[in-house]
CSV table of C-alpha atoms and ligand atoms in Angstrom, one decimal:
chain,number,residue,atom,x,y,z
J,218,MET,CA,119.3,103.7,107.0
J,219,THR,CA,116.8,103.2,109.5
J,220,ALA,CA,113.3,102.9,108.3
J,221,VAL,CA,109.9,101.7,109.8
J,222,ALA,CA,108.6,99.1,107.6
J,223,ILE,CA,105.1,97.1,107.8
J,224,SER,CA,106.1,93.7,108.7
J,225,GLU,CA,102.7,92.1,107.9
J,226,PRO,CA,99.2,93.5,107.5
J,227,GLY,CA,97.8,94.3,111.1
J,228,GLY,CA,97.6,96.6,114.1
J,229,PRO,CA,99.9,99.3,114.9
J,230,MET,CA,102.7,97.0,116.3
J,231,VAL,CA,103.2,95.6,112.8
J,232,LEU,CA,105.2,98.7,112.1
J,233,LYS,CA,108.8,97.7,113.0
J,234,PRO,CA,112.1,99.6,112.5
J,235,GLU,CA,114.5,98.0,110.2
J,236,GLU,CA,117.6,98.6,108.1
J,237,ARG,CA,117.4,99.4,104.6
J,238,PRO,CA,119.8,100.6,101.8
J,239,VAL,CA,119.7,104.6,101.2
J,240,PRO,CA,117.8,104.8,97.7
J,241,LYS,CA,119.5,106.4,94.9
J,242,PRO,CA,117.9,109.3,92.9
J,243,GLY,CA,117.0,108.7,89.4
J,244,GLN,CA,116.1,110.9,86.5
J,245,GLY,CA,114.6,114.2,87.9
J,246,GLU,CA,114.5,112.9,91.7
J,247,ILE,CA,116.1,114.5,94.9
J,248,LEU,CA,117.0,112.2,97.8
J,249,ILE,CA,115.8,113.8,101.1
J,250,LYS,CA,117.5,113.6,104.5
J,251,VAL,CA,114.1,113.3,106.2
J,252,LYS,CA,113.9,115.4,109.6
J,253,ALA,CA,110.1,114.8,109.9
J,254,ALA,CA,107.5,112.8,108.2
J,255,GLY,CA,103.6,113.3,108.4
J,256,VAL,CA,101.1,110.6,109.5
J,257,ASN,CA,98.1,110.3,107.5
J,258,ARG,CA,95.0,108.0,107.6
J,259,PRO,CA,95.9,106.4,104.4
J,260,ASP,CA,99.1,105.2,106.1
J,261,VAL,CA,96.7,103.2,108.6
J,262,ALA,CA,95.1,102.0,105.7
J,263,GLN,CA,98.2,100.8,104.0
J,264,ARG,CA,99.1,99.1,107.2
J,265,LYS,CA,95.8,97.2,107.3
J,266,GLY,CA,96.6,96.0,103.9
J,267,ILE,CA,93.8,97.5,102.1
J,268,TYR,CA,95.6,100.4,100.4
J,269,PRO,CA,98.6,99.1,98.8
J,270,PRO,CA,101.3,101.3,97.3
J,271,PRO,CA,100.8,102.2,93.6
J,272,PRO,CA,103.3,100.3,91.3
J,273,GLY,CA,106.9,101.6,91.5
J,274,ALA,CA,106.2,103.2,94.8
J,275,SER,CA,108.3,102.3,97.9
J,276,ASP,CA,106.8,99.7,100.0
J,277,LEU,CA,107.4,101.7,103.2
J,278,PRO,CA,104.6,103.9,104.5
J,279,GLY,CA,104.7,107.8,104.6
J,280,LEU,CA,103.3,110.3,102.1
J,281,GLU,CA,104.9,113.4,103.2
J,282,ALA,CA,108.4,114.2,104.3
J,283,ALA,CA,110.3,117.6,105.2
J,284,GLY,CA,114.2,117.8,105.2
J,285,GLU,CA,117.4,118.5,103.4
J,286,VAL,CA,118.3,117.5,99.9
J,287,ALA,CA,121.1,115.1,100.4
J,288,ALA,CA,121.7,114.0,96.7
J,289,ILE,CA,120.4,114.8,93.2
J,290,GLY,CA,119.7,112.7,90.3
J,291,PRO,CA,120.5,113.6,86.7
J,292,GLY,CA,118.4,116.4,85.1
J,293,VAL,CA,117.5,118.0,88.5
J,294,ARG,CA,117.1,121.9,87.7
J,295,ARG,CA,115.6,123.6,90.9
J,296,TRP,CA,117.3,122.0,94.0
J,297,ARG,CA,120.8,122.1,95.3
J,298,LEU,CA,122.4,120.2,98.0
J,299,GLY,CA,121.4,121.5,101.5
J,300,ASP,CA,118.2,122.9,100.2
J,301,GLN,CA,115.3,122.6,102.7
J,302,VAL,CA,112.2,121.1,101.2
J,303,THR,CA,108.8,119.5,102.0
J,304,ALA,CA,107.5,117.0,99.6
J,305,LEU,CA,104.5,114.8,98.6
J,306,THR,CA,106.1,111.3,98.3
J,307,PRO,CA,104.1,108.3,96.7
J,308,GLY,CA,105.3,106.4,99.9
J,309,GLY,CA,108.5,105.6,101.8
J,310,ALA,CA,108.7,108.8,104.2
J,311,TYR,CA,109.0,106.8,107.3
J,312,ALA,CA,112.8,106.7,107.0
J,313,GLU,CA,115.8,108.5,107.3
J,314,TYR,CA,116.0,109.1,103.7
J,315,CYS,CA,113.3,109.2,101.0
J,316,LEU,CA,113.3,109.7,97.3
J,317,VAL,CA,110.8,112.2,95.7
J,318,HIS,CA,110.6,113.9,91.9
J,319,GLU,CA,112.0,117.2,92.2
J,320,THR,CA,108.7,119.1,90.9
J,321,ASN,CA,106.8,117.3,93.8
J,322,ALA,CA,109.0,119.2,96.5
J,323,LEU,CA,108.4,122.7,97.9
J,324,PRO,CA,110.4,125.2,99.6
J,325,ILE,CA,109.7,125.2,103.3
J,326,PRO,CA,107.7,128.0,104.1
J,327,GLN,CA,109.7,130.8,106.0
J,328,GLY,CA,110.0,130.3,109.8
J,329,PHE,CA,108.4,126.8,109.8
J,330,THR,CA,110.1,124.0,111.7
J,331,PHE,CA,110.6,120.5,109.9
J,332,THR,CA,107.9,119.1,111.8
J,333,GLU,CA,105.4,121.8,110.8
J,334,ALA,CA,106.7,121.7,107.2
J,335,ALA,CA,106.2,117.7,107.1
J,336,ALA,CA,102.5,118.5,108.0
J,337,LEU,CA,101.8,120.1,105.0
J,338,PRO,CA,102.0,118.3,101.7
J,339,GLU,CA,99.2,115.5,101.9
J,340,THR,CA,96.5,117.5,103.4
J,341,PHE,CA,97.1,120.9,101.3
J,342,PHE,CA,97.5,118.9,97.9
J,343,THR,CA,94.2,116.9,98.8
J,344,VAL,CA,92.2,119.9,99.7
J,345,TRP,CA,93.3,122.2,96.9
J,346,HIS,CA,92.4,119.7,94.3
J,347,ASN,CA,89.3,118.4,95.8
J,348,VAL,CA,88.0,121.7,97.1
J,349,PHE,CA,89.0,124.1,94.6
J,350,GLU,CA,89.5,122.4,91.4
J,351,ARG,CA,86.9,119.6,91.5
J,352,GLY,CA,84.7,121.3,93.8
J,353,ALA,CA,85.1,124.6,92.3
J,354,LEU,CA,84.6,126.6,95.5
J,355,LYS,CA,84.1,130.4,95.0
J,356,PRO,CA,84.2,133.3,97.3
J,357,GLY,CA,80.9,133.7,99.0
J,358,GLU,CA,79.9,130.2,98.9
J,359,THR,CA,79.2,127.7,101.7
J,360,LEU,CA,81.7,124.8,102.3
J,361,LEU,CA,80.7,121.9,104.4
J,362,VAL,CA,83.7,120.1,105.8
J,363,HIS,CA,83.1,116.6,107.3
J,364,GLY,CA,85.6,115.4,110.0
J,365,GLY,CA,86.6,119.1,110.6
J,366,SER,CA,89.1,118.3,113.1
J,367,SER,CA,91.2,115.7,111.0
J,368,GLY,CA,94.2,116.6,109.2
J,369,ILE,CA,92.5,117.2,105.9
J,370,GLY,CA,89.6,118.9,108.0
J,371,THR,CA,91.9,121.7,109.8
J,372,THR,CA,93.4,122.3,106.4
J,373,ALA,CA,90.2,122.7,104.6
J,374,ILE,CA,88.5,125.0,107.0
J,375,GLN,CA,91.5,127.2,106.9
J,376,LEU,CA,91.9,127.3,103.1
J,377,GLY,CA,88.1,127.8,102.6
J,378,THR,CA,88.2,130.5,104.9
J,379,ALA,CA,91.2,132.3,103.4
J,380,PHE,CA,89.6,132.1,100.0
J,381,GLY,CA,86.5,133.7,101.1
J,382,ALA,CA,83.9,130.9,102.0
J,383,ALA,CA,81.8,130.4,104.7
J,384,VAL,CA,82.8,127.1,106.2
J,385,ILE,CA,80.6,125.0,108.2
J,386,ALA,CA,82.4,121.8,109.9
J,387,THR,CA,81.2,118.5,111.4
J,388,ALA,CA,83.1,116.7,114.2
J,389,GLY,CA,82.6,114.0,116.7
J,390,SER,CA,83.0,116.0,120.0
J,391,ALA,CA,82.3,119.4,121.7
J,392,GLU,CA,86.0,120.0,122.1
J,393,LYS,CA,86.8,119.0,118.3
J,394,CYS,CA,84.0,121.4,117.4
J,395,GLU,CA,85.8,124.2,119.4
J,396,ALA,CA,88.9,123.7,117.6
J,397,CYS,CA,86.9,124.0,114.3
J,398,LEU,CA,85.6,127.4,115.3
J,399,LYS,CA,89.0,128.4,116.3
J,400,LEU,CA,90.2,127.8,112.9
J,401,GLY,CA,87.6,130.0,111.1
J,402,ALA,CA,84.6,127.7,110.8
J,403,ARG,CA,81.3,130.0,111.2
J,404,ARG,CA,79.4,126.9,112.7
J,405,ALA,CA,80.6,123.8,114.0
J,406,ILE,CA,78.1,120.7,114.3
J,407,ASN,CA,78.7,118.0,116.8
J,408,TYR,CA,77.3,115.3,114.4
J,409,ARG,CA,76.7,112.8,117.6
J,410,ALA,CA,74.4,115.5,119.1
J,411,GLU,CA,72.9,117.1,116.1
J,412,ASP,CA,71.6,116.2,112.9
J,413,PHE,CA,73.9,117.9,110.3
J,414,VAL,CA,71.4,118.3,107.6
J,415,LEU,CA,69.1,120.1,109.8
J,416,ALA,CA,72.0,122.2,111.2
J,417,VAL,CA,73.4,123.2,107.6
J,418,LYS,CA,70.0,124.1,106.5
J,419,GLU,CA,69.5,126.2,109.4
J,420,ALA,CA,72.9,127.9,109.2
J,421,THR,CA,72.2,128.7,105.3
J,422,GLU,CA,68.8,130.0,105.8
J,423,GLY,CA,67.6,126.8,104.0
J,424,ARG,CA,69.9,127.3,101.1
J,425,GLY,CA,72.3,124.5,102.0
J,426,ALA,CA,76.0,124.1,101.3
J,427,ASP,CA,77.6,124.6,97.8
J,428,VAL,CA,80.5,122.4,98.0
J,429,ILE,CA,80.7,119.4,100.5
J,430,LEU,CA,84.2,117.7,101.1
J,431,ASP,CA,83.2,114.2,102.5
J,432,MET,CA,85.4,111.4,103.9
J,433,VAL,CA,82.6,109.5,105.4
J,434,GLY,CA,80.3,108.1,102.6
J,435,GLY,CA,77.9,105.3,103.9
J,436,ASP,CA,74.6,106.9,105.2
J,437,TYR,CA,76.2,110.5,104.6
J,438,ILE,CA,75.7,110.2,100.9
J,439,GLU,CA,71.9,110.5,101.0
J,440,ARG,CA,72.3,113.2,103.8
J,441,ASN,CA,74.7,115.2,101.8
J,442,TYR,CA,72.4,115.3,98.9
J,443,ALA,CA,69.9,116.8,101.3
J,444,ALA,CA,72.3,119.1,102.8
J,445,ALA,CA,73.6,120.5,99.3
J,446,ALA,CA,72.4,123.7,97.7
J,447,MET,CA,71.0,124.0,94.2
J,448,ASP,CA,74.1,123.2,91.6
J,449,GLY,CA,76.0,121.8,94.8
J,450,ARG,CA,79.2,119.8,94.5
J,451,ILE,CA,80.0,117.0,96.7
J,452,VAL,CA,83.5,115.6,96.6
J,453,GLN,CA,84.2,112.2,97.9
J,454,ILE,CA,87.8,111.8,99.5
J,455,ALA,CA,87.1,108.5,101.6
J,456,VAL,CA,84.6,106.1,102.7
J,457,LEU,CA,85.4,105.8,106.6
J,458,GLY,CA,81.8,105.2,107.4
J,459,GLY,CA,81.1,102.5,104.3
J,460,ALA,CA,81.7,102.3,100.7
J,461,SER,CA,78.1,101.4,99.9
J,462,ALA,CA,74.8,103.1,100.3
J,463,LYS,CA,71.2,103.1,99.5
J,464,THR,CA,70.4,106.4,98.0
J,465,ASP,CA,67.6,108.2,96.4
J,466,PHE,CA,69.2,109.7,93.6
J,467,SER,CA,66.2,111.9,92.5
J,468,LYS,CA,67.8,114.9,94.7
J,469,LEU,CA,70.8,114.6,92.1
J,470,MET,CA,68.7,115.6,89.2
J,471,VAL,CA,66.2,117.8,91.1
J,472,LYS,CA,69.2,120.0,92.8
J,473,ARG,CA,71.6,119.5,89.9
J,474,LEU,CA,74.1,118.3,92.0
J,475,THR,CA,77.7,117.0,91.0
J,476,HIS,CA,79.0,114.0,92.9
J,477,THR,CA,82.7,113.6,92.2
J,478,GLY,CA,85.7,112.2,94.0
J,479,SER,CA,89.4,111.3,93.8
J,480,THR,CA,92.6,109.8,95.4
J,481,LEU,CA,95.8,111.6,95.4
J,482,ARG,CA,98.4,109.0,95.7
J,483,PRO,CA,98.1,107.1,92.4
J,484,ARG,CA,98.2,110.5,90.5
J,485,SER,CA,101.1,111.2,87.9
J,486,ILE,CA,104.1,113.2,88.9
J,487,GLU,CA,103.0,115.9,86.4
J,488,PHE,CA,99.7,116.0,87.9
J,489,LYS,CA,101.2,116.3,91.3
J,490,ALA,CA,103.6,119.2,90.2
J,491,HIS,CA,100.7,121.1,88.8
J,492,ILE,CA,99.2,121.2,92.3
J,493,ALA,CA,102.6,121.9,93.8
J,494,ALA,CA,102.9,125.0,91.5
J,495,GLU,CA,99.4,126.2,92.4
J,496,LEU,CA,100.2,125.6,96.2
J,497,GLU,CA,103.5,127.6,95.9
J,498,ALA,CA,102.0,130.6,94.2
J,499,ARG,CA,98.6,130.9,96.0
J,500,VAL,CA,99.0,129.3,99.5
J,501,TRP,CA,102.5,129.5,100.4
J,502,PRO,CA,102.4,133.2,100.8
J,503,LEU,CA,99.7,132.6,103.4
J,504,LEU,CA,101.9,130.2,105.4
J,505,ALA,CA,104.7,132.4,105.3
J,506,THR,CA,102.7,135.2,107.3
J,507,ARG,CA,100.9,132.7,109.3
J,508,LYS,CA,97.6,133.6,108.2
J,509,ILE,CA,97.3,129.8,107.9
J,510,ALA,CA,99.4,127.0,109.6
J,511,PRO,CA,99.1,123.4,110.1
J,512,VAL,CA,97.5,122.4,113.5
J,513,MET,CA,99.9,120.2,115.4
J,514,ASP,CA,98.6,117.4,117.6
J,515,THR,CA,101.5,115.2,118.6
J,516,ILE,CA,105.0,114.5,117.5
J,517,PHE,CA,106.5,110.6,118.1
J,518,PRO,CA,110.0,109.4,117.3
J,519,LEU,CA,110.3,107.7,113.8
J,520,ARG,CA,110.8,104.4,115.8
J,521,GLU,CA,107.6,104.9,117.6
J,522,ALA,CA,105.4,105.2,114.6
J,523,TRP,CA,103.0,102.5,116.2
J,524,ARG,CA,102.2,104.9,118.8
J,525,ALA,CA,101.3,107.6,116.1
J,526,HIS,CA,98.9,105.0,114.4
J,527,GLU,CA,97.4,103.8,117.7
J,528,ARG,CA,96.6,107.7,118.5
J,529,MET,CA,95.2,108.1,114.9
J,530,GLU,CA,92.9,105.0,115.4
J,531,GLU,CA,91.6,106.2,118.6
J,532,SER,CA,90.4,109.2,116.8
J,533,VAL,CA,91.3,111.8,119.7
J,534,HIS,CA,93.7,113.9,117.6
J,535,ILE,CA,93.0,117.2,116.5
J,536,GLY,CA,95.0,118.3,113.5
J,537,LYS,CA,98.2,116.4,112.5
J,538,ILE,CA,100.5,113.9,113.9
J,539,VAL,CA,104.2,114.0,112.8
J,540,LEU,CA,107.0,111.7,113.1
J,541,ASP,CA,110.3,113.4,114.4
J,542,VAL,CA,113.2,111.5,112.1
J,543,ALA,CA,116.1,113.8,113.2
U,680,LIG,N1,91.3,111.0,98.4
U,680,LIG,C1,92.5,111.3,98.9
U,680,LIG,O1,93.2,111.8,98.0
U,680,LIG,C2,92.8,111.3,100.3
U,680,LIG,C3,94.1,112.0,100.7
U,680,LIG,C4,94.4,112.1,102.0
U,680,LIG,C5,93.4,111.6,103.0
U,680,LIG,N2,92.3,111.0,102.4
U,680,LIG,C6,91.2,110.7,103.4
U,680,LIG,O2,90.8,111.5,104.0
U,680,LIG,C7,90.3,111.1,105.4
U,680,LIG,C8,91.0,112.1,106.5
U,680,LIG,O3,92.5,111.7,106.5
U,680,LIG,P1,93.4,112.5,107.8
U,680,LIG,O4,94.8,111.9,107.4
U,680,LIG,O5,92.9,113.8,107.8
U,680,LIG,O6,92.8,111.5,108.9
U,680,LIG,P2,92.4,111.7,110.4
U,680,LIG,O7,93.0,112.9,111.0
U,680,LIG,O8,92.7,110.4,111.1
U,680,LIG,O9,90.9,112.0,110.3
U,680,LIG,C9,89.7,111.1,110.2
U,680,LIG,C10,88.6,112.0,110.6
U,680,LIG,O10,87.3,111.4,110.3
U,680,LIG,C11,86.6,111.4,111.4
U,680,LIG,N3,85.4,110.4,111.2
U,680,LIG,C12,84.2,110.5,110.9
U,680,LIG,N4,83.6,109.4,110.6
U,680,LIG,C13,84.4,108.5,110.9
U,680,LIG,C14,84.6,107.0,110.7
U,680,LIG,N5,83.3,106.4,110.6
U,680,LIG,N6,85.6,106.3,111.0
U,680,LIG,C15,86.7,107.1,111.4
U,680,LIG,N7,86.9,108.5,111.5
U,680,LIG,C16,85.7,109.0,111.2
U,680,LIG,C17,87.2,111.2,112.7
U,680,LIG,O11,86.8,112.1,113.8
U,680,LIG,P3,85.3,112.2,114.4
U,680,LIG,O12,84.5,111.2,114.0
U,680,LIG,O13,85.5,112.5,115.9
U,680,LIG,O14,85.0,113.6,113.8
U,680,LIG,C18,88.5,111.9,112.2
U,680,LIG,O15,88.9,113.5,112.5
U,680,LIG,C19,91.0,109.6,105.6
U,680,LIG,O16,89.9,108.8,105.4
U,680,LIG,C20,91.8,109.7,104.6
U,680,LIG,O17,92.0,108.3,103.9
U,680,LIG,C21,92.0,110.9,101.1
């Protein structure tokens, strides 16, 4: 099969097509004939050599794939040959075939193309767990989403809104802010032009945000504490702006804040299966009626995965970048 591998740590051009043997499904696994694969910021980190695959995962990049079931391992119960699925993978989706545990795959929502379906798993699993489970967002609360125009951000705005929260988003340009508003955000803050702490306070009549989904870290940590409401929950999913910070922790006590975080990729198959089941029950019906849908930015052919990474690193995209593997 043709796959795109990371030939050495480095820039986008280290992503090179190569021939690999088609993997064989083990116990409980299905082999997907990949039609499309989503591109995520963690793939960029893996390419740079700062986010190695967890033990046992493919060395190929790619955390999500949509396609058809092409082979079935022993013990597989749910899927049959030819079924159309979209799946969260621990790696290996930048390829014509990819293995996944059957419980980490979901049916393609009705009416979705393969490229749309491939844009779902990584951000929907991440947002569901971090916003609704760790952050315990409730209807009527305010959710602040940093990086509102990112793959993660566009999903968080839509899910937060669909489940009854008032969403405020930050983004780095007027165009990105406009996109956040179209997705349902009540207020979008261009962080290059406005102080998000003041803007959040203003938008919430001084209360602050109940849940903050943050991928920036660095000096945002202290500012998130300032923008949070009493009993607020701050969920860290990345530290794009820096992994260390000098922070006054007194606000943590005074406001009774919870600061938590997680990374999805190294979690167990069983944990991911639990999120898959939650998503299928509570979110897939919203996708089937298009109440929510992935925001599609650009589609590149698999062999040109380097162009997809280049675009992601330019940070001009809004929503998801996807590879066409057909
Ligand atoms: N913890 C987990 O389980 C998990 C899972 C998936 C993804 N993630 C993380 O979540 C983040 C978003 O992922 P994604 O795939 O949605 O990526 P993406 O679409 O490339 O989004 C990154 C966003 O961050 C914004 N940003 C803010 N400050 C930044 C900075 N200092 N450097 C770079 N970008 C900055 C960028 O736009 P503007 O600055 O213009 O607003 C952009 O919208 C990534 O950091 C990724 O690693 C974490």
